[in-house]
Amino acid sequence: HNGHNVRMWSIDKEEVEMINTKREQVLKLPGAKVPDGVSCTGDIKEALDGSELVILVIPSQNIRENCRNMAKYITDDKIMVCCSKGIEIDTGLRLSEVINQEIPNVRVVALSGPCHAEELAQGIPTAYVAASHDKEAALTVQDVFMSPKFRVYTNPDIVGVELGGALKNVIALCAGISDGLGYGDNTKAALMTRGIREIARLGVTLGAKPETFAGLTGVGDLIVTCTSMHSRNRRAGIL
C-alpha cells in the first residue's frame, strides 16, 4: 500500500499459484487481499534479483538454511530485514547473528513488536520497531514501512529487541496454561509482570538495554501475545 513493488518467494508451488491468481492466501490469511504490486515466485534467484531490500519472514529454525541458499544472490551492504522471532535452538544465537554468520556483509535490521498478521492485514493500527546497529539501515526500513496505519520507531538496541520478541513466547505459554486451568486476571497479571522482569534481567545480562523491555518489543509484545487468541503460544498453553 506504500507503492512498492514486492516479489514474494515461497517454497510451496500451490501457494505461489494461489497468491498470483486468487490474490489471497486462503488457508493462512483468508479475506486479506494481496495488492496488485505484489507477485510471488518459487524461484529464489528471481525473487532476489535486483531487490533493494530483502525481508525474511521465515520460521526461525529455518533462517540459517535459507540464508545459506540466498547468500550467492546477495550483494555486500544489502539491507536484510528479519521479521522472524526466536533463538536458534542448536547455537543459542539471535537471528541477526545467524544471518550474519551465513551472509557476513549485509546490514541486518530486526523488525519486531506487538502485531498479529490477522489484524495488520485488516488495516488495524499497529506500531513496530526497526532495530539495528546501523542507524542508516534502521531509518531506511522505517521509511519503507511507515504508513498512516503502521507506525515504525527505530532503536539501536537490536539485542534487546530480538530477545524481547523471542522470550515473551515462554511467558505467553505460561499465560495460556493459567487460562486453561481456569485461573483469572490476577494470576495472568502476576505472570506477565514478573515475566517481563525476568526477560529484562536475562536481556541485560546478554547485553541489552533495560529500557528496551519497557517498550513495544518488550512489554508491548508480551501484552499482545499473552492476551490474544491469535497467539499460537497462548492457545497451546490453553490446550
PDB file of C-alpha atoms in Angstrom:
ATOM      1  CA  HIS A   1       0.000   0.000   0.000  1.00  0.00           C
ATOM      2  CA  ASN A   2       3.059   2.287   0.170  1.00  0.00           C
ATOM      3  CA  GLY A   3       3.595   1.966  -3.577  1.00  0.00           C
ATOM      4  CA  HIS A   4       6.472  -0.512  -3.538  1.00  0.00           C
ATOM      5  CA  ASN A   5       6.862  -3.391  -5.974  1.00  0.00           C
ATOM      6  CA  VAL A   6       7.189  -6.567  -3.915  1.00  0.00           C
ATOM      7  CA  ARG A   7       8.316 -10.018  -5.029  1.00  0.00           C
ATOM      8  CA  MET A   8       7.448 -12.817  -2.640  1.00  0.00           C
ATOM      9  CA  TRP A   9       9.205 -16.154  -2.637  1.00  0.00           C
ATOM     10  CA  SER A  10       7.628 -19.398  -1.436  1.00  0.00           C
ATOM     11  CA  ILE A  11       8.816 -22.982  -1.466  1.00  0.00           C
ATOM     12  CA  ASP A  12       5.185 -24.100  -1.863  1.00  0.00           C
ATOM     13  CA  LYS A  13       4.116 -24.213  -5.543  1.00  0.00           C
ATOM     14  CA  GLU A  14       0.434 -24.204  -4.604  1.00  0.00           C
ATOM     15  CA  GLU A  15       0.941 -21.073  -2.519  1.00  0.00           C
ATOM     16  CA  VAL A  16       2.709 -19.313  -5.400  1.00  0.00           C
ATOM     17  CA  GLU A  17      -0.216 -20.109  -7.706  1.00  0.00           C
ATOM     18  CA  MET A  18      -2.731 -19.066  -5.034  1.00  0.00           C
ATOM     19  CA  ILE A  19      -1.105 -15.670  -4.464  1.00  0.00           C
ATOM     20  CA  ASN A  20      -0.746 -14.902  -8.171  1.00  0.00           C
ATOM     21  CA  THR A  21      -4.225 -15.997  -9.261  1.00  0.00           C
ATOM     22  CA  LYS A  22      -6.560 -15.672  -6.277  1.00  0.00           C
ATOM     23  CA  ARG A  23      -4.650 -12.707  -4.796  1.00  0.00           C
ATOM     24  CA  GLU A  24      -5.154 -14.224  -1.356  1.00  0.00           C
ATOM     25  CA  GLN A  25      -3.613 -16.816   0.977  1.00  0.00           C
ATOM     26  CA  VAL A  26      -6.933 -18.552   1.549  1.00  0.00           C
ATOM     27  CA  LEU A  27      -5.552 -21.117   4.025  1.00  0.00           C
ATOM     28  CA  LYS A  28      -3.423 -18.937   6.312  1.00  0.00           C
ATOM     29  CA  LEU A  29      -4.885 -15.441   5.976  1.00  0.00           C
ATOM     30  CA  PRO A  30      -8.355 -15.669   4.433  1.00  0.00           C
ATOM     31  CA  GLY A  31     -10.025 -12.413   3.478  1.00  0.00           C
ATOM     32  CA  ALA A  32      -6.789 -10.438   3.173  1.00  0.00           C
ATOM     33  CA  LYS A  33      -6.412  -9.361  -0.459  1.00  0.00           C
ATOM     34  CA  VAL A  34      -2.869  -9.223  -1.823  1.00  0.00           C
ATOM     35  CA  PRO A  35      -2.262  -5.852  -3.556  1.00  0.00           C
ATOM     36  CA  ASP A  36      -1.531  -5.730  -7.280  1.00  0.00           C
ATOM     37  CA  GLY A  37       2.032  -4.575  -6.620  1.00  0.00           C
ATOM     38  CA  VAL A  38       2.870  -7.966  -5.119  1.00  0.00           C
ATOM     39  CA  SER A  39       3.897 -11.015  -7.162  1.00  0.00           C
ATOM     40  CA  CYS A  40       5.008 -14.442  -5.984  1.00  0.00           C
ATOM     41  CA  THR A  41       7.615 -16.839  -7.367  1.00  0.00           C
ATOM     42  CA  GLY A  42       9.038 -20.227  -6.469  1.00  0.00           C
ATOM     43  CA  ASP A  43      12.483 -19.234  -7.803  1.00  0.00           C
ATOM     44  CA  ILE A  44      14.628 -17.696  -5.069  1.00  0.00           C
ATOM     45  CA  LYS A  45      17.065 -16.171  -7.594  1.00  0.00           C
ATOM     46  CA  GLU A  46      14.202 -14.449  -9.410  1.00  0.00           C
ATOM     47  CA  ALA A  47      12.809 -13.148  -6.130  1.00  0.00           C
ATOM     48  CA  LEU A  48      16.129 -11.604  -5.080  1.00  0.00           C
ATOM     49  CA  ASP A  49      17.299 -10.305  -8.468  1.00  0.00           C
ATOM     50  CA  GLY A  50      17.577  -6.524  -8.406  1.00  0.00           C
ATOM     51  CA  SER A  51      15.978  -6.211  -4.975  1.00  0.00           C
ATOM     52  CA  GLU A  52      16.734  -3.135  -2.884  1.00  0.00           C
ATOM     53  CA  LEU A  53      15.584  -4.718   0.381  1.00  0.00           C
ATOM     54  CA  VAL A  54      15.290  -8.347   1.469  1.00  0.00           C
ATOM     55  CA  ILE A  55      12.658  -9.177   4.087  1.00  0.00           C
ATOM     56  CA  LEU A  56      12.804 -12.516   5.892  1.00  0.00           C
ATOM     57  CA  VAL A  57       9.523 -13.869   7.278  1.00  0.00           C
ATOM     58  CA  ILE A  58      10.674 -17.459   7.741  1.00  0.00           C
ATOM     59  CA  PRO A  59      10.245 -19.873  10.675  1.00  0.00           C
ATOM     60  CA  SER A  60      13.142 -19.081  12.990  1.00  0.00           C
ATOM     61  CA  GLN A  61      14.711 -22.532  12.861  1.00  0.00           C
ATOM     62  CA  ASN A  62      14.878 -22.351   9.041  1.00  0.00           C
ATOM     63  CA  ILE A  63      16.656 -18.979   8.867  1.00  0.00           C
ATOM     64  CA  ARG A  64      20.171 -20.449   8.570  1.00  0.00           C
ATOM     65  CA  GLU A  65      19.342 -22.898   5.780  1.00  0.00           C
ATOM     66  CA  ASN A  66      17.514 -20.253   3.756  1.00  0.00           C
ATOM     67  CA  CYS A  67      20.253 -17.649   4.211  1.00  0.00           C
ATOM     68  CA  ARG A  68      22.811 -20.194   3.076  1.00  0.00           C
ATOM     69  CA  ASN A  69      20.773 -20.745  -0.098  1.00  0.00           C
ATOM     70  CA  MET A  70      20.376 -16.987  -0.643  1.00  0.00           C
ATOM     71  CA  ALA A  71      23.977 -15.968   0.036  1.00  0.00           C
ATOM     72  CA  LYS A  72      25.221 -16.246  -3.559  1.00  0.00           C
ATOM     73  CA  TYR A  73      22.493 -13.876  -4.763  1.00  0.00           C
ATOM     74  CA  ILE A  74      23.008 -11.214  -2.068  1.00  0.00           C
ATOM     75  CA  THR A  75      25.408  -8.327  -2.643  1.00  0.00           C
ATOM     76  CA  ASP A  76      27.546  -6.746   0.080  1.00  0.00           C
ATOM     77  CA  ASP A  77      25.966  -3.963   2.143  1.00  0.00           C
ATOM     78  CA  LYS A  78      22.434  -5.169   1.329  1.00  0.00           C
ATOM     79  CA  ILE A  79      19.828  -4.421   3.985  1.00  0.00           C
ATOM     80  CA  MET A  80      18.131  -7.565   5.253  1.00  0.00           C
ATOM     81  CA  VAL A  81      15.039  -7.141   7.418  1.00  0.00           C
ATOM     82  CA  CYS A  82      14.303 -10.005   9.808  1.00  0.00           C
ATOM     83  CA  CYS A  83      10.646 -10.210  10.868  1.00  0.00           C
ATOM     84  CA  SER A  84      11.054 -13.690  12.359  1.00  0.00           C
ATOM     85  CA  LYS A  85      11.212 -14.014  16.140  1.00  0.00           C
ATOM     86  CA  GLY A  86      13.180 -16.653  18.001  1.00  0.00           C
ATOM     87  CA  ILE A  87      16.531 -18.058  19.058  1.00  0.00           C
ATOM     88  CA  GLU A  88      18.326 -20.768  17.093  1.00  0.00           C
ATOM     89  CA  ILE A  89      17.996 -23.963  19.119  1.00  0.00           C
ATOM     90  CA  ASP A  90      21.339 -25.570  18.253  1.00  0.00           C
ATOM     91  CA  THR A  91      23.503 -22.489  18.872  1.00  0.00           C
ATOM     92  CA  GLY A  92      21.516 -20.170  21.166  1.00  0.00           C
ATOM     93  CA  LEU A  93      22.172 -17.341  18.694  1.00  0.00           C
ATOM     94  CA  ARG A  94      19.822 -14.476  17.961  1.00  0.00           C
ATOM     95  CA  LEU A  95      18.517 -14.475  14.386  1.00  0.00           C
ATOM     96  CA  SER A  96      20.537 -11.448  13.275  1.00  0.00           C
ATOM     97  CA  GLU A  97      23.655 -13.323  14.389  1.00  0.00           C
ATOM     98  CA  VAL A  98      22.600 -16.364  12.350  1.00  0.00           C
ATOM     99  CA  ILE A  99      22.044 -14.180   9.273  1.00  0.00           C
ATOM    100  CA  ASN A 100      25.437 -12.511   9.624  1.00  0.00           C
ATOM    101  CA  GLN A 101      27.186 -15.855  10.027  1.00  0.00           C
ATOM    102  CA  GLU A 102      25.792 -17.042   6.692  1.00  0.00           C
ATOM    103  CA  ILE A 103      25.863 -13.673   4.847  1.00  0.00           C
ATOM    104  CA  PRO A 104      28.572 -11.670   6.658  1.00  0.00           C
ATOM    105  CA  ASN A 105      28.491  -8.305   4.884  1.00  0.00           C
ATOM    106  CA  VAL A 106      24.779  -7.494   4.994  1.00  0.00           C
ATOM    107  CA  ARG A 107      23.193  -4.899   7.270  1.00  0.00           C
ATOM    108  CA  VAL A 108      20.561  -6.622   9.404  1.00  0.00           C
ATOM    109  CA  VAL A 109      17.502  -4.825  10.762  1.00  0.00           C
ATOM    110  CA  ALA A 110      15.168  -6.606  13.179  1.00  0.00           C
ATOM    111  CA  LEU A 111      11.553  -5.539  12.584  1.00  0.00           C
ATOM    112  CA  SER A 112       9.590  -6.526  15.666  1.00  0.00           C
ATOM    113  CA  GLY A 113       6.782  -5.578  18.018  1.00  0.00           C
ATOM    114  CA  PRO A 114       3.203  -6.338  19.052  1.00  0.00           C
ATOM    115  CA  CYS A 115       1.469  -7.451  15.882  1.00  0.00           C
ATOM    116  CA  HIS A 116      -0.853 -10.187  14.670  1.00  0.00           C
ATOM    117  CA  ALA A 117      -0.982 -10.587  10.883  1.00  0.00           C
ATOM    118  CA  GLU A 118      -4.745 -11.125  11.093  1.00  0.00           C
ATOM    119  CA  GLU A 119      -5.211  -7.571  12.376  1.00  0.00           C
ATOM    120  CA  LEU A 120      -2.491  -5.867  10.346  1.00  0.00           C
ATOM    121  CA  ALA A 121      -3.985  -7.262   7.125  1.00  0.00           C
ATOM    122  CA  GLN A 122      -7.285  -5.603   8.042  1.00  0.00           C
ATOM    123  CA  GLY A 123      -5.614  -2.211   8.373  1.00  0.00           C
ATOM    124  CA  ILE A 124      -5.913  -2.109  12.156  1.00  0.00           C
ATOM    125  CA  PRO A 125      -3.408   0.471  13.526  1.00  0.00           C
ATOM    126  CA  THR A 126      -0.154  -1.147  14.632  1.00  0.00           C
ATOM    127  CA  ALA A 127       3.210   0.109  15.962  1.00  0.00           C
ATOM    128  CA  TYR A 128       6.539  -1.621  15.404  1.00  0.00           C
ATOM    129  CA  VAL A 129      10.277  -1.159  15.893  1.00  0.00           C
ATOM    130  CA  ALA A 130      13.143  -1.262  13.373  1.00  0.00           C
ATOM    131  CA  ALA A 131      16.281  -2.144  15.333  1.00  0.00           C
ATOM    132  CA  SER A 132      19.852  -2.239  14.072  1.00  0.00           C
ATOM    133  CA  HIS A 133      23.434  -1.386  14.967  1.00  0.00           C
ATOM    134  CA  ASP A 134      23.380   0.507  11.649  1.00  0.00           C
ATOM    135  CA  LYS A 135      21.319   3.690  12.164  1.00  0.00           C
ATOM    136  CA  GLU A 136      21.046   4.430   8.424  1.00  0.00           C
ATOM    137  CA  ALA A 137      19.682   0.944   7.741  1.00  0.00           C
ATOM    138  CA  ALA A 138      17.080   1.273  10.519  1.00  0.00           C
ATOM    139  CA  LEU A 139      15.972   4.674   9.182  1.00  0.00           C
ATOM    140  CA  THR A 140      15.660   3.243   5.655  1.00  0.00           C
ATOM    141  CA  VAL A 141      13.432   0.424   6.900  1.00  0.00           C
ATOM    142  CA  GLN A 142      11.380   2.890   8.934  1.00  0.00           C
ATOM    143  CA  ASP A 143      10.799   4.989   5.799  1.00  0.00           C
ATOM    144  CA  VAL A 144       9.836   1.968   3.677  1.00  0.00           C
ATOM    145  CA  PHE A 145       7.255   0.607   6.136  1.00  0.00           C
ATOM    146  CA  MET A 146       5.833   3.741   7.765  1.00  0.00           C
ATOM    147  CA  SER A 147       2.210   4.421   6.855  1.00  0.00           C
ATOM    148  CA  PRO A 148      -0.886   6.026   8.427  1.00  0.00           C
ATOM    149  CA  LYS A 149      -1.815   2.620   9.880  1.00  0.00           C
ATOM    150  CA  PHE A 150       1.653   1.204  10.603  1.00  0.00           C
ATOM    151  CA  ARG A 151       3.938   3.353  12.746  1.00  0.00           C
ATOM    152  CA  VAL A 152       7.605   2.371  12.914  1.00  0.00           C
ATOM    153  CA  TYR A 153      10.080   3.534  15.561  1.00  0.00           C
ATOM    154  CA  THR A 154      13.853   2.969  15.413  1.00  0.00           C
ATOM    155  CA  ASN A 155      16.060   1.536  18.160  1.00  0.00           C
ATOM    156  CA  PRO A 156      19.825   0.831  18.174  1.00  0.00           C
ATOM    157  CA  ASP A 157      19.380  -1.978  20.744  1.00  0.00           C
ATOM    158  CA  ILE A 158      18.914  -4.933  18.386  1.00  0.00           C
ATOM    159  CA  VAL A 159      19.948  -7.317  21.179  1.00  0.00           C
ATOM    160  CA  GLY A 160      17.055  -6.244  23.416  1.00  0.00           C
ATOM    161  CA  VAL A 161      14.553  -6.073  20.568  1.00  0.00           C
ATOM    162  CA  GLU A 162      15.334  -9.605  19.378  1.00  0.00           C
ATOM    163  CA  LEU A 163      15.371 -11.087  22.873  1.00  0.00           C
ATOM    164  CA  GLY A 164      12.069  -9.442  23.790  1.00  0.00           C
ATOM    165  CA  GLY A 165      10.412 -10.909  20.700  1.00  0.00           C
ATOM    166  CA  ALA A 166      11.717 -14.397  21.428  1.00  0.00           C
ATOM    167  CA  LEU A 167      11.443 -14.701  25.206  1.00  0.00           C
ATOM    168  CA  LYS A 168       7.882 -13.383  25.564  1.00  0.00           C
ATOM    169  CA  ASN A 169       6.684 -16.626  23.941  1.00  0.00           C
ATOM    170  CA  VAL A 170       7.713 -18.552  27.058  1.00  0.00           C
ATOM    171  CA  ILE A 171       5.593 -16.292  29.271  1.00  0.00           C
ATOM    172  CA  ALA A 172       2.678 -16.448  26.801  1.00  0.00           C
ATOM    173  CA  LEU A 173       2.732 -20.250  27.004  1.00  0.00           C
ATOM    174  CA  CYS A 174       2.512 -19.934  30.808  1.00  0.00           C
ATOM    175  CA  ALA A 175      -0.325 -17.399  30.487  1.00  0.00           C
ATOM    176  CA  GLY A 176      -2.224 -19.833  28.296  1.00  0.00           C
ATOM    177  CA  ILE A 177      -1.720 -22.633  30.809  1.00  0.00           C
ATOM    178  CA  SER A 178      -3.085 -20.333  33.509  1.00  0.00           C
ATOM    179  CA  ASP A 179      -6.141 -19.591  31.355  1.00  0.00           C
ATOM    180  CA  GLY A 180      -6.610 -23.278  30.578  1.00  0.00           C
ATOM    181  CA  LEU A 181      -6.583 -24.125  34.286  1.00  0.00           C
ATOM    182  CA  GLY A 182      -9.346 -21.582  34.841  1.00  0.00           C
ATOM    183  CA  TYR A 183      -7.279 -19.042  36.756  1.00  0.00           C
ATOM    184  CA  GLY A 184      -8.210 -15.399  36.428  1.00  0.00           C
ATOM    185  CA  ASP A 185      -6.867 -11.975  35.538  1.00  0.00           C
ATOM    186  CA  ASN A 186      -4.997 -11.703  38.854  1.00  0.00           C
ATOM    187  CA  THR A 187      -2.840 -14.704  38.010  1.00  0.00           C
ATOM    188  CA  LYS A 188      -2.165 -13.578  34.459  1.00  0.00           C
ATOM    189  CA  ALA A 189      -1.221 -10.075  35.627  1.00  0.00           C
ATOM    190  CA  ALA A 190       1.281 -11.584  38.055  1.00  0.00           C
ATOM    191  CA  LEU A 191       2.739 -13.861  35.376  1.00  0.00           C
ATOM    192  CA  MET A 192       3.102 -11.046  32.851  1.00  0.00           C
ATOM    193  CA  THR A 193       4.581  -8.545  35.293  1.00  0.00           C
ATOM    194  CA  ARG A 194       7.098 -10.943  36.807  1.00  0.00           C
ATOM    195  CA  GLY A 195       7.693 -12.381  33.341  1.00  0.00           C
ATOM    196  CA  ILE A 196       8.803  -9.072  31.815  1.00  0.00           C
ATOM    197  CA  ARG A 197      11.076  -8.572  34.816  1.00  0.00           C
ATOM    198  CA  GLU A 198      12.708 -11.947  34.235  1.00  0.00           C
ATOM    199  CA  ILE A 199      13.035 -11.274  30.492  1.00  0.00           C
ATOM    200  CA  ALA A 200      14.678  -7.909  31.221  1.00  0.00           C
ATOM    201  CA  ARG A 201      17.146  -9.409  33.686  1.00  0.00           C
ATOM    202  CA  LEU A 202      18.217 -12.048  31.199  1.00  0.00           C
ATOM    203  CA  GLY A 203      18.345  -9.480  28.404  1.00  0.00           C
ATOM    204  CA  VAL A 204      20.567  -7.089  30.339  1.00  0.00           C
ATOM    205  CA  THR A 205      22.900  -9.963  31.210  1.00  0.00           C
ATOM    206  CA  LEU A 206      23.171 -10.701  27.481  1.00  0.00           C
ATOM    207  CA  GLY A 207      23.992  -7.088  26.606  1.00  0.00           C
ATOM    208  CA  ALA A 208      20.599  -5.421  26.094  1.00  0.00           C
ATOM    209  CA  LYS A 209      19.468  -2.077  27.492  1.00  0.00           C
ATOM    210  CA  PRO A 210      16.887  -2.376  30.304  1.00  0.00           C
ATOM    211  CA  GLU A 211      14.634   0.365  28.877  1.00  0.00           C
ATOM    212  CA  THR A 212      14.069  -1.655  25.689  1.00  0.00           C
ATOM    213  CA  PHE A 213      11.934  -4.128  27.642  1.00  0.00           C
ATOM    214  CA  ALA A 214       9.590  -1.329  28.759  1.00  0.00           C
ATOM    215  CA  GLY A 215       8.792  -0.577  25.107  1.00  0.00           C
ATOM    216  CA  LEU A 216       6.893  -2.068  22.183  1.00  0.00           C
ATOM    217  CA  THR A 217       9.184  -5.070  21.711  1.00  0.00           C
ATOM    218  CA  GLY A 218       9.196  -5.887  25.428  1.00  0.00           C
ATOM    219  CA  VAL A 219       6.043  -5.289  27.434  1.00  0.00           C
ATOM    220  CA  GLY A 220       4.093  -4.400  24.248  1.00  0.00           C
ATOM    221  CA  ASP A 221       4.761  -7.720  22.552  1.00  0.00           C
ATOM    222  CA  LEU A 222       4.214  -9.542  25.848  1.00  0.00           C
ATOM    223  CA  ILE A 223       0.743  -7.993  26.264  1.00  0.00           C
ATOM    224  CA  VAL A 224      -0.464  -8.909  22.781  1.00  0.00           C
ATOM    225  CA  THR A 225       0.932 -12.450  22.961  1.00  0.00           C
ATOM    226  CA  CYS A 226      -0.410 -13.237  26.437  1.00  0.00           C
ATOM    227  CA  THR A 227      -3.917 -11.890  25.906  1.00  0.00           C
ATOM    228  CA  SER A 228      -4.972 -12.681  22.323  1.00  0.00           C
ATOM    229  CA  MET A 229      -6.480 -15.826  20.823  1.00  0.00           C
ATOM    230  CA  HIS A 230      -4.453 -15.016  17.694  1.00  0.00           C
ATOM    231  CA  SER A 231      -1.407 -16.053  19.763  1.00  0.00           C
ATOM    232  CA  ARG A 232      -0.314 -19.610  18.996  1.00  0.00           C
ATOM    233  CA  ASN A 233       1.697 -19.791  22.207  1.00  0.00           C
ATOM    234  CA  ARG A 234      -1.266 -18.785  24.368  1.00  0.00           C
ATOM    235  CA  ARG A 235      -3.549 -21.224  22.530  1.00  0.00           C
ATOM    236  CA  ALA A 236      -1.003 -24.022  23.000  1.00  0.00           C
ATOM    237  CA  GLY A 237      -0.910 -23.271  26.719  1.00  0.00           C
ATOM    238  CA  ILE A 238      -4.706 -23.328  26.984  1.00  0.00           C
ATOM    239  CA  LEU A 239      -4.835 -26.688  25.221  1.00  0.00           C
TER     240      LEU A 239
END
